[in-house]
XYZ file of C-alpha atoms in Angstrom:
331
model
C -91.644 -30.329 1.445
C -93.236 -32.352 -0.735
C -94.220 -32.096 -4.158
C -96.739 -34.588 -6.116
C -96.489 -35.352 -9.934
C -98.996 -37.180 -11.975
C -99.196 -38.147 -15.670
C -101.026 -35.607 -17.894
C -101.361 -36.721 -21.054
C -97.736 -36.702 -22.271
C -96.820 -34.092 -19.311
C -96.658 -34.004 -16.279
C -99.469 -31.865 -13.910
C -98.707 -30.461 -10.639
C -100.717 -32.298 -7.541
C -102.270 -29.313 -4.971
C -100.843 -29.867 -1.349
C -103.121 -31.976 -0.075
C -103.639 -32.089 4.053
C -101.516 -34.519 6.184
C -104.593 -36.980 7.143
C -105.373 -36.967 2.755
C -102.401 -36.866 1.672
C -102.131 -41.088 1.279
C -104.747 -41.459 -0.585
C -103.438 -38.008 -2.575
C -100.046 -39.096 -3.208
C -101.781 -43.057 -4.084
C -102.126 -41.923 -8.428
C -98.733 -39.884 -8.708
C -96.006 -41.141 -10.837
C -93.904 -39.207 -9.872
C -93.013 -37.828 -5.726
C -90.295 -35.186 -5.106
C -89.454 -34.867 -1.537
C -87.449 -32.478 -0.691
C -86.367 -31.286 3.130
C -89.298 -33.878 4.539
C -91.125 -33.388 7.420
C -92.560 -36.428 9.272
C -95.867 -35.646 8.245
C -94.517 -36.154 5.005
C -92.399 -39.071 5.120
C -95.477 -41.214 6.889
C -97.701 -40.312 3.815
C -94.761 -41.650 1.728
C -94.294 -44.964 3.347
C -98.197 -46.015 3.843
C -97.412 -46.064 0.325
C -95.059 -49.041 0.832
C -91.671 -46.776 0.848
C -89.362 -46.417 3.487
C -87.766 -42.672 3.256
C -84.111 -42.909 4.231
C -82.752 -40.703 6.375
C -80.336 -38.063 4.612
C -77.472 -40.092 7.098
C -78.657 -42.981 5.729
C -78.100 -40.849 1.430
C -74.329 -39.721 3.476
C -73.113 -43.908 3.340
C -70.696 -43.992 1.499
C -70.436 -47.942 0.943
C -72.069 -48.711 -2.146
C -74.297 -51.295 -1.474
C -75.858 -48.663 0.842
C -76.104 -46.736 -2.346
C -77.505 -48.791 -4.738
C -79.334 -51.396 -3.302
C -82.607 -53.425 -3.840
C -85.639 -53.819 -0.562
C -88.763 -55.662 -0.363
C -88.962 -54.801 -5.042
C -88.278 -51.374 -4.334
C -84.747 -49.953 -6.418
C -82.680 -47.445 -3.987
C -79.634 -45.210 -6.284
C -78.384 -42.212 -4.406
C -76.526 -39.927 -5.866
C -74.628 -36.970 -5.636
C -75.371 -33.913 -7.444
C -74.443 -29.798 -7.051
C -76.582 -27.650 -6.233
C -77.037 -25.123 -3.619
C -78.471 -24.579 -0.670
C -81.948 -22.295 0.331
C -78.990 -19.841 1.681
C -77.524 -19.395 -2.220
C -74.469 -21.913 -1.583
C -73.665 -24.543 -4.300
C -72.628 -27.363 -2.928
C -72.944 -31.724 -3.635
C -75.565 -33.150 -1.667
C -76.578 -36.703 -2.348
C -80.033 -36.766 -3.726
C -82.419 -40.696 -3.254
C -84.090 -42.627 -6.358
C -86.661 -44.698 -4.828
C -88.504 -46.883 -7.852
C -90.868 -49.124 -7.355
C -93.249 -50.292 -10.380
C -96.248 -47.747 -9.728
C -94.086 -44.045 -8.722
C -91.053 -42.501 -8.324
C -90.090 -41.383 -5.548
C -86.621 -38.635 -5.071
C -85.530 -37.261 -1.417
C -83.244 -34.705 -1.562
C -82.045 -32.165 1.163
C -80.746 -29.222 -1.198
C -81.636 -27.536 -4.802
C -80.484 -29.277 -7.638
C -81.655 -27.260 -11.562
C -82.981 -30.413 -12.984
C -85.832 -30.734 -10.191
C -87.143 -27.654 -11.173
C -86.920 -27.273 -15.148
C -87.502 -30.757 -15.576
C -91.809 -31.227 -15.137
C -91.987 -28.763 -17.862
C -90.276 -30.892 -20.615
C -90.997 -34.131 -19.143
C -92.590 -34.871 -22.654
C -89.453 -33.532 -24.393
C -86.709 -35.119 -22.767
C -85.613 -39.066 -23.142
C -88.325 -41.307 -23.402
C -91.696 -38.692 -21.729
C -93.146 -40.284 -18.530
C -95.908 -42.807 -19.061
C -94.023 -45.120 -16.913
C -91.532 -44.302 -13.352
C -89.127 -45.574 -15.270
C -89.700 -43.077 -18.170
C -89.461 -40.950 -15.651
C -86.392 -41.988 -13.917
C -83.888 -42.393 -17.524
C -85.359 -38.718 -18.178
C -84.608 -37.408 -14.834
C -81.248 -38.653 -15.352
C -81.721 -36.869 -18.443
C -81.964 -33.760 -17.339
C -79.124 -33.824 -14.778
C -76.787 -35.276 -17.303
C -77.987 -32.228 -19.372
C -77.194 -29.489 -16.360
C -73.987 -30.844 -15.738
C -73.108 -30.198 -19.464
C -73.533 -26.627 -19.367
C -71.847 -26.404 -15.407
C -69.425 -27.912 -17.551
C -69.369 -25.990 -20.343
C -69.466 -22.619 -18.398
C -66.515 -23.122 -16.190
C -64.478 -24.206 -19.762
C -65.820 -20.104 -21.139
C -64.337 -19.223 -17.863
C -60.748 -21.161 -17.929
C -60.642 -18.963 -21.941
C -61.697 -15.570 -20.113
C -58.570 -16.314 -17.643
C -56.202 -17.563 -20.142
C -57.392 -14.707 -22.058
C -56.180 -12.548 -19.329
C -52.562 -13.813 -18.492
C -51.008 -14.781 -22.168
C -54.003 -12.585 -24.072
C -53.883 -8.571 -21.701
C -55.033 -6.446 -22.897
C -53.495 -4.180 -25.624
C -53.555 -1.143 -23.208
C -51.817 -2.668 -20.318
C -49.178 -5.328 -22.794
C -46.505 -2.844 -22.478
C -46.875 -2.788 -18.659
C -45.564 -7.167 -18.401
C -47.297 -9.253 -16.244
C -51.134 -7.743 -14.344
C -51.335 -6.198 -11.063
C -50.343 -8.470 -8.289
C -54.337 -7.707 -7.673
C -55.935 -9.411 -10.527
C -53.351 -11.746 -10.576
C -55.219 -12.958 -7.402
C -58.293 -11.918 -8.735
C -57.523 -14.827 -11.015
C -56.391 -17.209 -9.340
C -59.746 -17.274 -6.597
C -61.827 -18.065 -10.188
C -59.588 -20.879 -11.087
C -59.931 -21.531 -8.300
C -63.885 -21.351 -8.261
C -63.956 -23.253 -11.404
C -61.417 -26.485 -9.914
C -64.064 -26.831 -7.370
C -66.919 -26.861 -9.555
C -65.289 -29.886 -11.773
C -64.559 -32.020 -8.475
C -68.479 -31.465 -7.624
C -69.120 -31.967 -12.079
C -66.998 -35.064 -11.991
C -68.295 -36.503 -8.001
C -71.870 -36.352 -10.180
C -70.298 -37.702 -12.987
C -68.552 -41.185 -10.731
C -72.161 -41.589 -9.019
C -73.989 -41.442 -12.236
C -72.461 -44.227 -13.964
C -73.005 -46.161 -11.168
C -76.844 -45.219 -10.594
C -77.614 -45.459 -14.542
C -75.278 -49.569 -13.980
C -77.468 -50.422 -11.596
C -80.036 -49.723 -13.367
C -79.658 -51.076 -16.680
C -78.587 -54.517 -14.552
C -82.791 -54.339 -12.917
C -84.026 -54.081 -16.510
C -84.715 -57.841 -17.364
C -86.761 -57.549 -13.860
C -89.108 -55.275 -14.985
C -92.381 -55.609 -17.276
C -91.970 -53.238 -20.002
C -87.943 -52.667 -20.572
C -89.286 -51.776 -24.825
C -86.805 -48.870 -24.896
C -84.960 -48.684 -21.523
C -82.059 -50.594 -23.052
C -81.448 -48.311 -25.957
C -82.387 -45.126 -23.966
C -79.425 -46.721 -20.786
C -76.859 -46.519 -22.997
C -77.544 -43.415 -24.779
C -76.725 -41.861 -21.122
C -74.276 -43.914 -20.505
C -71.793 -42.687 -23.811
C -72.478 -39.196 -22.823
C -71.853 -40.081 -19.254
C -68.307 -41.573 -20.892
C -67.989 -38.745 -23.084
C -68.873 -36.291 -20.939
C -66.030 -37.524 -17.653
C -63.451 -37.835 -20.988
C -64.200 -34.269 -21.154
C -63.300 -33.288 -17.282
C -60.597 -35.206 -17.580
C -59.676 -32.189 -20.400
C -60.658 -29.277 -18.303
C -59.200 -30.200 -15.207
C -55.814 -30.649 -17.267
C -57.337 -26.636 -18.507
C -57.590 -25.993 -14.550
C -53.808 -26.975 -13.721
C -52.564 -25.157 -16.343
C -54.314 -21.465 -15.669
C -53.505 -22.186 -11.590
C -49.480 -23.010 -12.590
C -50.329 -20.295 -14.906
C -50.995 -18.106 -13.078
C -49.073 -18.860 -9.763
C -45.762 -18.215 -12.590
C -46.817 -14.512 -13.119
C -47.590 -14.217 -9.399
C -44.393 -15.625 -8.883
C -43.205 -13.058 -11.799
C -44.321 -10.645 -10.399
C -42.450 -11.242 -6.651
C -39.074 -11.495 -8.381
C -39.275 -8.151 -10.778
C -40.453 -6.442 -7.104
C -37.597 -7.961 -5.288
C -35.315 -7.094 -8.499
C -35.777 -3.533 -8.081
C -35.362 -3.773 -4.098
C -31.085 -5.575 -4.832
C -31.101 -2.995 -8.047
C -31.461 -0.341 -5.454
C -30.127 -1.882 -3.087
C -26.253 -2.202 -5.016
C -26.477 1.584 -6.688
C -26.523 2.908 -2.527
C -23.822 0.511 -1.913
C -20.381 2.423 -3.870
C -22.070 5.849 -1.726
C -22.244 3.619 0.982
C -18.116 2.537 0.411
C -17.072 6.592 0.199
C -19.154 7.738 3.452
C -18.076 4.897 4.852
C -14.300 5.913 4.683
C -15.162 9.660 4.679
C -16.072 9.015 8.038
C -12.937 7.071 9.845
C -11.502 8.932 12.562
C -8.065 9.388 11.548
C -5.269 11.765 12.254
C -3.975 12.682 9.204
C -7.490 13.576 6.408
C -6.027 15.922 4.052
C -9.185 16.147 1.824
C -11.598 17.656 5.546
C -9.255 20.825 5.367
C -9.323 21.391 0.958
C -12.494 23.513 0.553
C -13.225 21.225 -1.676
C -13.135 18.004 0.905
C -17.064 17.871 1.051
C -18.473 18.920 -2.332
C -15.507 16.807 -4.126
C -16.559 14.113 -1.998
C -20.502 14.561 -2.484
C -19.546 14.453 -6.346
C -17.697 11.135 -6.198
C -20.781 9.380 -4.121
C -23.078 10.668 -6.810
C -20.458 9.433 -9.290
C -20.178 5.742 -8.074
C -24.153 5.488 -8.478
C -24.390 7.061 -11.892
C -21.464 4.378 -12.887
C -23.394 1.572 -11.757
C -26.016 2.506 -12.949
C -24.343 3.263 -16.224
C -23.164 -0.664 -16.198
C -26.617 -2.092 -15.358
C -27.982 -0.709 -17.784
C -24.862 -2.107 -19.806
C -25.127 -5.070 -19.233
C -29.686 -4.849 -19.520
C -29.695 -6.337 -15.795
C -32.370 -2.818 -15.488
C-alpha cells in the first residue's frame, strides 16, 4: 500500500490514490510518502522520483553501516519499532526513513501506531510539517511519545502484579499465597511485559542512532534553522526513556523473582503437607508391622482385647505424632 501526504497549510493532507501510469506524477507534490508492504508498481513509482526503495532483507541487516548511510544525496535511516501485523500480533520490525531535500519516504512491513496518528497531528508535533526534515523529526517525536505510553502501560501492569503478590486482597489474605493458577497468570503477564520492554529498548537504541546520524547531516542542509534544538530535545527524551527503561527492567526482574518465589512457597507447602501425612502414618505402620510378624508365641493375639488394643495403639501413636508436630509448630 502507498500513502502520500501533501502539505495543506500547517497540516498534512492525504493524496487520493492514483493509477500506476500516473502515480509518479501525483507523488511529485508529496512531502511524505509512506510505503506499507509496497507492491512492485508502487516501488517503481517512487524509483522514478530518484529514490531507491530498500527491501525487507536490506532493512533487516544488523550492521550499522547497512542501516545508517548516505547514498546519492539521500539519507537512509533504519530503525526497529514495535507494532502489529495484519493479524493484530505484536512484533518488532524494521522501518526505513529515506530523507531527501524534497520529501520523506518511509518503508515498513508492519503497523506501528504513530504512522496512523501522526498525519492528523502533524501541525501539533515538533516543528510542523513545512519541510521533509520537520516531518521526519515530528514523526520521530510521535514514535518516542508512543514508546513512552507503552512503557507507562508496562509500569501499570507491573503495579497490578506487585499488588497481587505483595498485597493480596483482604478476603484471600488469610489463605496465604495466591492460588497456583493465579501465580501462573501473573508469571505469564510479567513475561509479556518483559517482552514488550525488550521491544521498547531496541526501538530506543535504534532511534538514538538514527537521530545521531541525522544530527551529523544538519550542517549540510539548506534550511537548518530550529533543527538543532529539536534534535537535542529528542536526544534528551530518548536518553531519559532509556534510563526509565532500565528501571522498569529491574521491576520486571523483581516481579519475576517474587512470582517464582511464591510458586516455590506454594510447592513447598504442598510437599510439607504430604510429608506430614506420611510421617503421621509411620507409627501406626510400625505397630501393624509388629503384629504382622509370624511368631509362634504372641499372647496378645489370643486375648479378646488384642485386636481393639492394636487399633487403639495405632490411633494413639498417630495422635501423639500429630500433637508433637503441633507443639513444634510444624503444622
